[in-house]
Amino acid sequence: MGEQVRDGFAELYGTAPEGVWSAPGRVNLIGEHTDYNDGFVMPFALPHTAVAAVSRRADGVLRLHSADVDGGVVELRLDDLVPGTDRTWTAYPAGVVWALREAGHPVTGADVHLASTVPAGAGLSSSAALEVVVALALNDLYELGLPRWKLARLCQRAENVYVGAPTGIMDQTASACCEEGHALFLDTRDLSQQQIPFDLAAEGMRLLVVDTRVKHSHSEGEYGKRRAGCERGAALLGVDALRDVPYGELDAALARLGDDEEAVRLVRHVVTEDERVEKVVELLRAGDPRAIGPVLVAGHASLRDDFRISCPELDLVVDTALATGALGARMTGGGFGGSAIVLAEAADVDTVTKAVQEAFAAAGFTAPRVFEAVPAAGARRLS
């Protein structure tokens, strides 16, 4: 896709770009809604990417164009970029430029042409891919020298403040820092990273992503409500973040919350989910990837029953996959739609896929999109 985007840039702007970059979407293997609670997550990058051809400008103008959105080039003045004023796709790349400049980095403008194969609204971080690819391009072109983790932080700030979506740090870090053939074990408190080998094909297994085609939006209220509820739970327990509640002391912590049912549910999910991440890391390091299946299933039950962010389509994927022999399955991403992941023996992939498709048809749901997820490389310069 790199050459196509390069050619598109030249056609739009009348000259070749200074370079072409890509940044991937991600799937989260385990660790959902733990990132804004200073907890653990374990994403890996997808082969699906956002690609950007970019050149610098010196006149304080940002020109943006996407091959995936109807309409011409959008021209913005850098001095006019104000958080909360843009409700279109351009808020993501413009927010990155705003965040870089607000942090004191000398970005004087850019021409940008984008195209993406990351499915939007599927819980696979299409927005983070857009942010990271623009940030990496500007970091290179303006020789800012920012490390990947810092670029991820600036992209998160763009999404939190400029776009107005209260997301954690996982998506941007995954897009910026993942490595091919590995899952990223990330401590979201100190941003320490460990690359954990994750090659299911070598073990005769596959990980499927099932995009339910039910769209979600982090900018809408439910995600923010869960985040605020977690912060309230931490305050009630007298800790900085729910990460600070030890798994072994969970029952005592829940007892202290008394009959505050919402706080009990949210706290229980986050604390048990952090424990699940550490369990999956332990199993993968021990060379036992099949054993992560039940941990994924337990994660889905917690997201469905305690965090209450599943939906009938996601539950149908999980229930159908497990009933037809899958090793494990769970919803992935922010919830209220999006995608589920299914861990299955390679020999069972066709059976599971067909069963899920037939179940959706029988329920009258939109046909899902099913594809294999193979851990891919993080953001990089293509040319």
mmCIF file with all atom_site columns, C-alpha atoms in Angstrom, residues 246-353:
data_model
loop_
_atom_site.group_PDB
_atom_site.id
_atom_site.type_symbol
_atom_site.label_atom_id
_atom_site.label_alt_id
_atom_site.label_comp_id
_atom_site.label_asym_id
_atom_site.label_entity_id
_atom_site.label_seq_id
_atom_site.pdbx_PDB_ins_code
_atom_site.Cartn_x
_atom_site.Cartn_y
_atom_site.Cartn_z
_atom_site.occupancy
_atom_site.B_iso_or_equiv
_atom_site.pdbx_formal_charge
_atom_site.auth_seq_id
_atom_site.auth_comp_id
_atom_site.auth_asym_id
_atom_site.auth_atom_id
_atom_site.pdbx_PDB_model_num
ATOM 1   C CA . PRO A 1 246 ? -3.468  -6.966  45.474 1.00 0.00 ? 246 PRO A CA 1
ATOM 2   C CA . TYR A 1 247 ? -5.316  -9.942  44.015 1.00 0.00 ? 247 TYR A CA 1
ATOM 3   C CA . GLY A 1 248 ? -4.853  -11.835 47.271 1.00 0.00 ? 248 GLY A CA 1
ATOM 4   C CA . GLU A 1 249 ? -6.639  -9.062  49.161 1.00 0.00 ? 249 GLU A CA 1
ATOM 5   C CA . LEU A 1 250 ? -9.528  -8.650  46.722 1.00 0.00 ? 250 LEU A CA 1
ATOM 6   C CA . ASP A 1 251 ? -12.212 -10.178 48.937 1.00 0.00 ? 251 ASP A CA 1
ATOM 7   C CA . ALA A 1 252 ? -11.303 -7.866  51.801 1.00 0.00 ? 252 ALA A CA 1
ATOM 8   C CA . ALA A 1 253 ? -11.321 -4.860  49.475 1.00 0.00 ? 253 ALA A CA 1
ATOM 9   C CA . LEU A 1 254 ? -14.753 -5.778  48.096 1.00 0.00 ? 254 LEU A CA 1
ATOM 10  C CA . ALA A 1 255 ? -16.088 -6.212  51.631 1.00 0.00 ? 255 ALA A CA 1
ATOM 11  C CA . ARG A 1 256 ? -14.962 -2.652  52.407 1.00 0.00 ? 256 ARG A CA 1
ATOM 12  C CA . LEU A 1 257 ? -17.073 -1.395  49.496 1.00 0.00 ? 257 LEU A CA 1
ATOM 13  C CA . GLY A 1 258 ? -20.164 -2.831  51.181 1.00 0.00 ? 258 GLY A CA 1
ATOM 14  C CA . ASP A 1 259 ? -23.374 -2.607  49.173 1.00 0.00 ? 259 ASP A CA 1
ATOM 15  C CA . ASP A 1 260 ? -21.931 -0.253  46.520 1.00 0.00 ? 260 ASP A CA 1
ATOM 16  C CA . GLU A 1 261 ? -22.719 -2.732  43.756 1.00 0.00 ? 261 GLU A CA 1
ATOM 17  C CA . GLU A 1 262 ? -21.240 -0.745  40.876 1.00 0.00 ? 262 GLU A CA 1
ATOM 18  C CA . ALA A 1 263 ? -17.932 -0.177  42.654 1.00 0.00 ? 263 ALA A CA 1
ATOM 19  C CA . VAL A 1 264 ? -17.754 -3.867  43.623 1.00 0.00 ? 264 VAL A CA 1
ATOM 20  C CA . ARG A 1 265 ? -18.257 -4.999  40.025 1.00 0.00 ? 265 ARG A CA 1
ATOM 21  C CA . LEU A 1 266 ? -15.737 -2.575  38.495 1.00 0.00 ? 266 LEU A CA 1
ATOM 22  C CA . VAL A 1 267 ? -13.060 -3.205  41.106 1.00 0.00 ? 267 VAL A CA 1
ATOM 23  C CA . ARG A 1 268 ? -13.483 -6.975  40.841 1.00 0.00 ? 268 ARG A CA 1
ATOM 24  C CA . HIS A 1 269 ? -13.063 -6.897  37.078 1.00 0.00 ? 269 HIS A CA 1
ATOM 25  C CA . VAL A 1 270 ? -9.918  -4.760  37.063 1.00 0.00 ? 270 VAL A CA 1
ATOM 26  C CA . VAL A 1 271 ? -8.138  -6.652  39.849 1.00 0.00 ? 271 VAL A CA 1
ATOM 27  C CA . THR A 1 272 ? -8.949  -10.090 38.407 1.00 0.00 ? 272 THR A CA 1
ATOM 28  C CA . GLU A 1 273 ? -8.078  -8.922  34.885 1.00 0.00 ? 273 GLU A CA 1
ATOM 29  C CA . ASP A 1 274 ? -4.608  -7.829  35.973 1.00 0.00 ? 274 ASP A CA 1
ATOM 30  C CA . GLU A 1 275 ? -4.173  -11.291 37.467 1.00 0.00 ? 275 GLU A CA 1
ATOM 31  C CA . ARG A 1 276 ? -5.297  -12.851 34.159 1.00 0.00 ? 276 ARG A CA 1
ATOM 32  C CA . VAL A 1 277 ? -2.671  -10.886 32.227 1.00 0.00 ? 277 VAL A CA 1
ATOM 33  C CA . GLU A 1 278 ? 0.073   -12.152 34.517 1.00 0.00 ? 278 GLU A CA 1
ATOM 34  C CA . LYS A 1 279 ? -1.286  -15.702 34.180 1.00 0.00 ? 279 LYS A CA 1
ATOM 35  C CA . VAL A 1 280 ? -1.187  -15.548 30.363 1.00 0.00 ? 280 VAL A CA 1
ATOM 36  C CA . VAL A 1 281 ? 2.390   -14.232 30.448 1.00 0.00 ? 281 VAL A CA 1
ATOM 37  C CA . GLU A 1 282 ? 3.346   -17.102 32.751 1.00 0.00 ? 282 GLU A CA 1
ATOM 38  C CA . LEU A 1 283 ? 1.713   -19.712 30.498 1.00 0.00 ? 283 LEU A CA 1
ATOM 39  C CA . LEU A 1 284 ? 3.284   -18.366 27.303 1.00 0.00 ? 284 LEU A CA 1
ATOM 40  C CA . ARG A 1 285 ? 6.705   -18.234 28.915 1.00 0.00 ? 285 ARG A CA 1
ATOM 41  C CA . ALA A 1 286 ? 6.213   -21.832 30.028 1.00 0.00 ? 286 ALA A CA 1
ATOM 42  C CA . GLY A 1 287 ? 5.490   -22.845 26.420 1.00 0.00 ? 287 GLY A CA 1
ATOM 43  C CA . ASP A 1 288 ? 1.852   -23.758 27.094 1.00 0.00 ? 288 ASP A CA 1
ATOM 44  C CA . PRO A 1 289 ? -0.235  -21.470 24.829 1.00 0.00 ? 289 PRO A CA 1
ATOM 45  C CA . ARG A 1 290 ? -3.243  -23.831 24.740 1.00 0.00 ? 290 ARG A CA 1
ATOM 46  C CA . ALA A 1 291 ? -3.723  -23.254 28.447 1.00 0.00 ? 291 ALA A CA 1
ATOM 47  C CA . ILE A 1 292 ? -4.502  -19.567 27.927 1.00 0.00 ? 292 ILE A CA 1
ATOM 48  C CA . GLY A 1 293 ? -7.910  -20.513 26.452 1.00 0.00 ? 293 GLY A CA 1
ATOM 49  C CA . PRO A 1 294 ? -9.792  -20.736 29.785 1.00 0.00 ? 294 PRO A CA 1
ATOM 50  C CA . VAL A 1 295 ? -8.165  -17.482 30.920 1.00 0.00 ? 295 VAL A CA 1
ATOM 51  C CA . LEU A 1 296 ? -9.608  -15.724 27.858 1.00 0.00 ? 296 LEU A CA 1
ATOM 52  C CA . VAL A 1 297 ? -13.050 -17.173 28.620 1.00 0.00 ? 297 VAL A CA 1
ATOM 53  C CA . ALA A 1 298 ? -12.865 -15.975 32.230 1.00 0.00 ? 298 ALA A CA 1
ATOM 54  C CA . GLY A 1 299 ? -11.932 -12.525 30.937 1.00 0.00 ? 299 GLY A CA 1
ATOM 55  C CA . HIS A 1 300 ? -15.020 -12.416 28.756 1.00 0.00 ? 300 HIS A CA 1
ATOM 56  C CA . ALA A 1 301 ? -17.290 -13.425 31.614 1.00 0.00 ? 301 ALA A CA 1
ATOM 57  C CA . SER A 1 302 ? -15.830 -10.634 33.742 1.00 0.00 ? 302 SER A CA 1
ATOM 58  C CA . LEU A 1 303 ? -16.290 -8.032  30.984 1.00 0.00 ? 303 LEU A CA 1
ATOM 59  C CA . ARG A 1 304 ? -19.850 -9.246  30.369 1.00 0.00 ? 304 ARG A CA 1
ATOM 60  C CA . ASP A 1 305 ? -21.045 -9.635  33.961 1.00 0.00 ? 305 ASP A CA 1
ATOM 61  C CA . ASP A 1 306 ? -18.962 -7.237  36.045 1.00 0.00 ? 306 ASP A CA 1
ATOM 62  C CA . PHE A 1 307 ? -17.922 -4.488  33.619 1.00 0.00 ? 307 PHE A CA 1
ATOM 63  C CA . ARG A 1 308 ? -21.120 -4.902  31.574 1.00 0.00 ? 308 ARG A CA 1
ATOM 64  C CA . ILE A 1 309 ? -19.703 -3.811  28.229 1.00 0.00 ? 309 ILE A CA 1
ATOM 65  C CA . SER A 1 310 ? -20.497 -6.809  26.057 1.00 0.00 ? 310 SER A CA 1
ATOM 66  C CA . CYS A 1 311 ? -23.426 -7.046  23.634 1.00 0.00 ? 311 CYS A CA 1
ATOM 67  C CA . PRO A 1 312 ? -25.519 -9.894  22.162 1.00 0.00 ? 312 PRO A CA 1
ATOM 68  C CA . GLU A 1 313 ? -23.300 -10.152 19.065 1.00 0.00 ? 313 GLU A CA 1
ATOM 69  C CA . LEU A 1 314 ? -20.079 -10.485 21.089 1.00 0.00 ? 314 LEU A CA 1
ATOM 70  C CA . ASP A 1 315 ? -21.652 -13.035 23.423 1.00 0.00 ? 315 ASP A CA 1
ATOM 71  C CA . LEU A 1 316 ? -22.892 -15.031 20.439 1.00 0.00 ? 316 LEU A CA 1
ATOM 72  C CA . VAL A 1 317 ? -19.359 -15.208 18.973 1.00 0.00 ? 317 VAL A CA 1
ATOM 73  C CA . VAL A 1 318 ? -17.924 -16.461 22.249 1.00 0.00 ? 318 VAL A CA 1
ATOM 74  C CA . ASP A 1 319 ? -20.690 -18.959 23.017 1.00 0.00 ? 319 ASP A CA 1
ATOM 75  C CA . THR A 1 320 ? -20.780 -20.366 19.476 1.00 0.00 ? 320 THR A CA 1
ATOM 76  C CA . ALA A 1 321 ? -17.005 -20.663 19.177 1.00 0.00 ? 321 ALA A CA 1
ATOM 77  C CA . LEU A 1 322 ? -16.711 -22.496 22.500 1.00 0.00 ? 322 LEU A CA 1
ATOM 78  C CA . ALA A 1 323 ? -19.604 -24.789 21.600 1.00 0.00 ? 323 ALA A CA 1
ATOM 79  C CA . THR A 1 324 ? -17.827 -25.795 18.374 1.00 0.00 ? 324 THR A CA 1
ATOM 80  C CA . GLY A 1 325 ? -14.484 -26.663 19.903 1.00 0.00 ? 325 GLY A CA 1
ATOM 81  C CA . ALA A 1 326 ? -12.573 -23.401 20.285 1.00 0.00 ? 326 ALA A CA 1
ATOM 82  C CA . LEU A 1 327 ? -9.935  -23.394 23.039 1.00 0.00 ? 327 LEU A CA 1
ATOM 83  C CA . GLY A 1 328 ? -10.949 -19.946 24.238 1.00 0.00 ? 328 GLY A CA 1
ATOM 84  C CA . ALA A 1 329 ? -12.740 -16.757 23.192 1.00 0.00 ? 329 ALA A CA 1
ATOM 85  C CA . ARG A 1 330 ? -13.517 -13.309 24.516 1.00 0.00 ? 330 ARG A CA 1
ATOM 86  C CA . MET A 1 331 ? -14.516 -9.832  23.453 1.00 0.00 ? 331 MET A CA 1
ATOM 87  C CA . THR A 1 332 ? -11.558 -7.516  22.864 1.00 0.00 ? 332 THR A CA 1
ATOM 88  C CA . GLY A 1 333 ? -11.287 -3.737  22.878 1.00 0.00 ? 333 GLY A CA 1
ATOM 89  C CA . GLY A 1 334 ? -13.409 -1.090  24.540 1.00 0.00 ? 334 GLY A CA 1
ATOM 90  C CA . GLY A 1 335 ? -16.700 -2.959  24.317 1.00 0.00 ? 335 GLY A CA 1
ATOM 91  C CA . PHE A 1 336 ? -20.292 -2.164  23.265 1.00 0.00 ? 336 PHE A CA 1
ATOM 92  C CA . GLY A 1 337 ? -19.574 -3.806  19.916 1.00 0.00 ? 337 GLY A CA 1
ATOM 93  C CA . GLY A 1 338 ? -16.345 -4.209  18.009 1.00 0.00 ? 338 GLY A CA 1
ATOM 94  C CA . SER A 1 339 ? -14.560 -7.537  17.886 1.00 0.00 ? 339 SER A CA 1
ATOM 95  C CA . ALA A 1 340 ? -14.059 -10.817 19.671 1.00 0.00 ? 340 ALA A CA 1
ATOM 96  C CA . ILE A 1 341 ? -11.028 -13.085 19.500 1.00 0.00 ? 341 ILE A CA 1
ATOM 97  C CA . VAL A 1 342 ? -11.165 -16.866 19.193 1.00 0.00 ? 342 VAL A CA 1
ATOM 98  C CA . LEU A 1 343 ? -8.282  -19.232 19.996 1.00 0.00 ? 343 LEU A CA 1
ATOM 99  C CA . ALA A 1 344 ? -8.647  -22.484 18.067 1.00 0.00 ? 344 ALA A CA 1
ATOM 100 C CA . GLU A 1 345 ? -6.727  -25.452 16.761 1.00 0.00 ? 345 GLU A CA 1
ATOM 101 C CA . ALA A 1 346 ? -5.787  -24.844 13.131 1.00 0.00 ? 346 ALA A CA 1
ATOM 102 C CA . ALA A 1 347 ? -7.863  -27.866 12.095 1.00 0.00 ? 347 ALA A CA 1
ATOM 103 C CA . ASP A 1 348 ? -10.969 -26.350 13.708 1.00 0.00 ? 348 ASP A CA 1
ATOM 104 C CA . VAL A 1 349 ? -10.803 -22.872 12.171 1.00 0.00 ? 349 VAL A CA 1
ATOM 105 C CA . ASP A 1 350 ? -13.149 -23.537 9.264  1.00 0.00 ? 350 ASP A CA 1
ATOM 106 C CA . THR A 1 351 ? -15.710 -25.271 11.499 1.00 0.00 ? 351 THR A CA 1
ATOM 107 C CA . VAL A 1 352 ? -15.685 -22.466 14.071 1.00 0.00 ? 352 VAL A CA 1
ATOM 108 C CA . THR A 1 353 ? -15.849 -19.751 11.412 1.00 0.00 ? 353 THR A CA 1
#
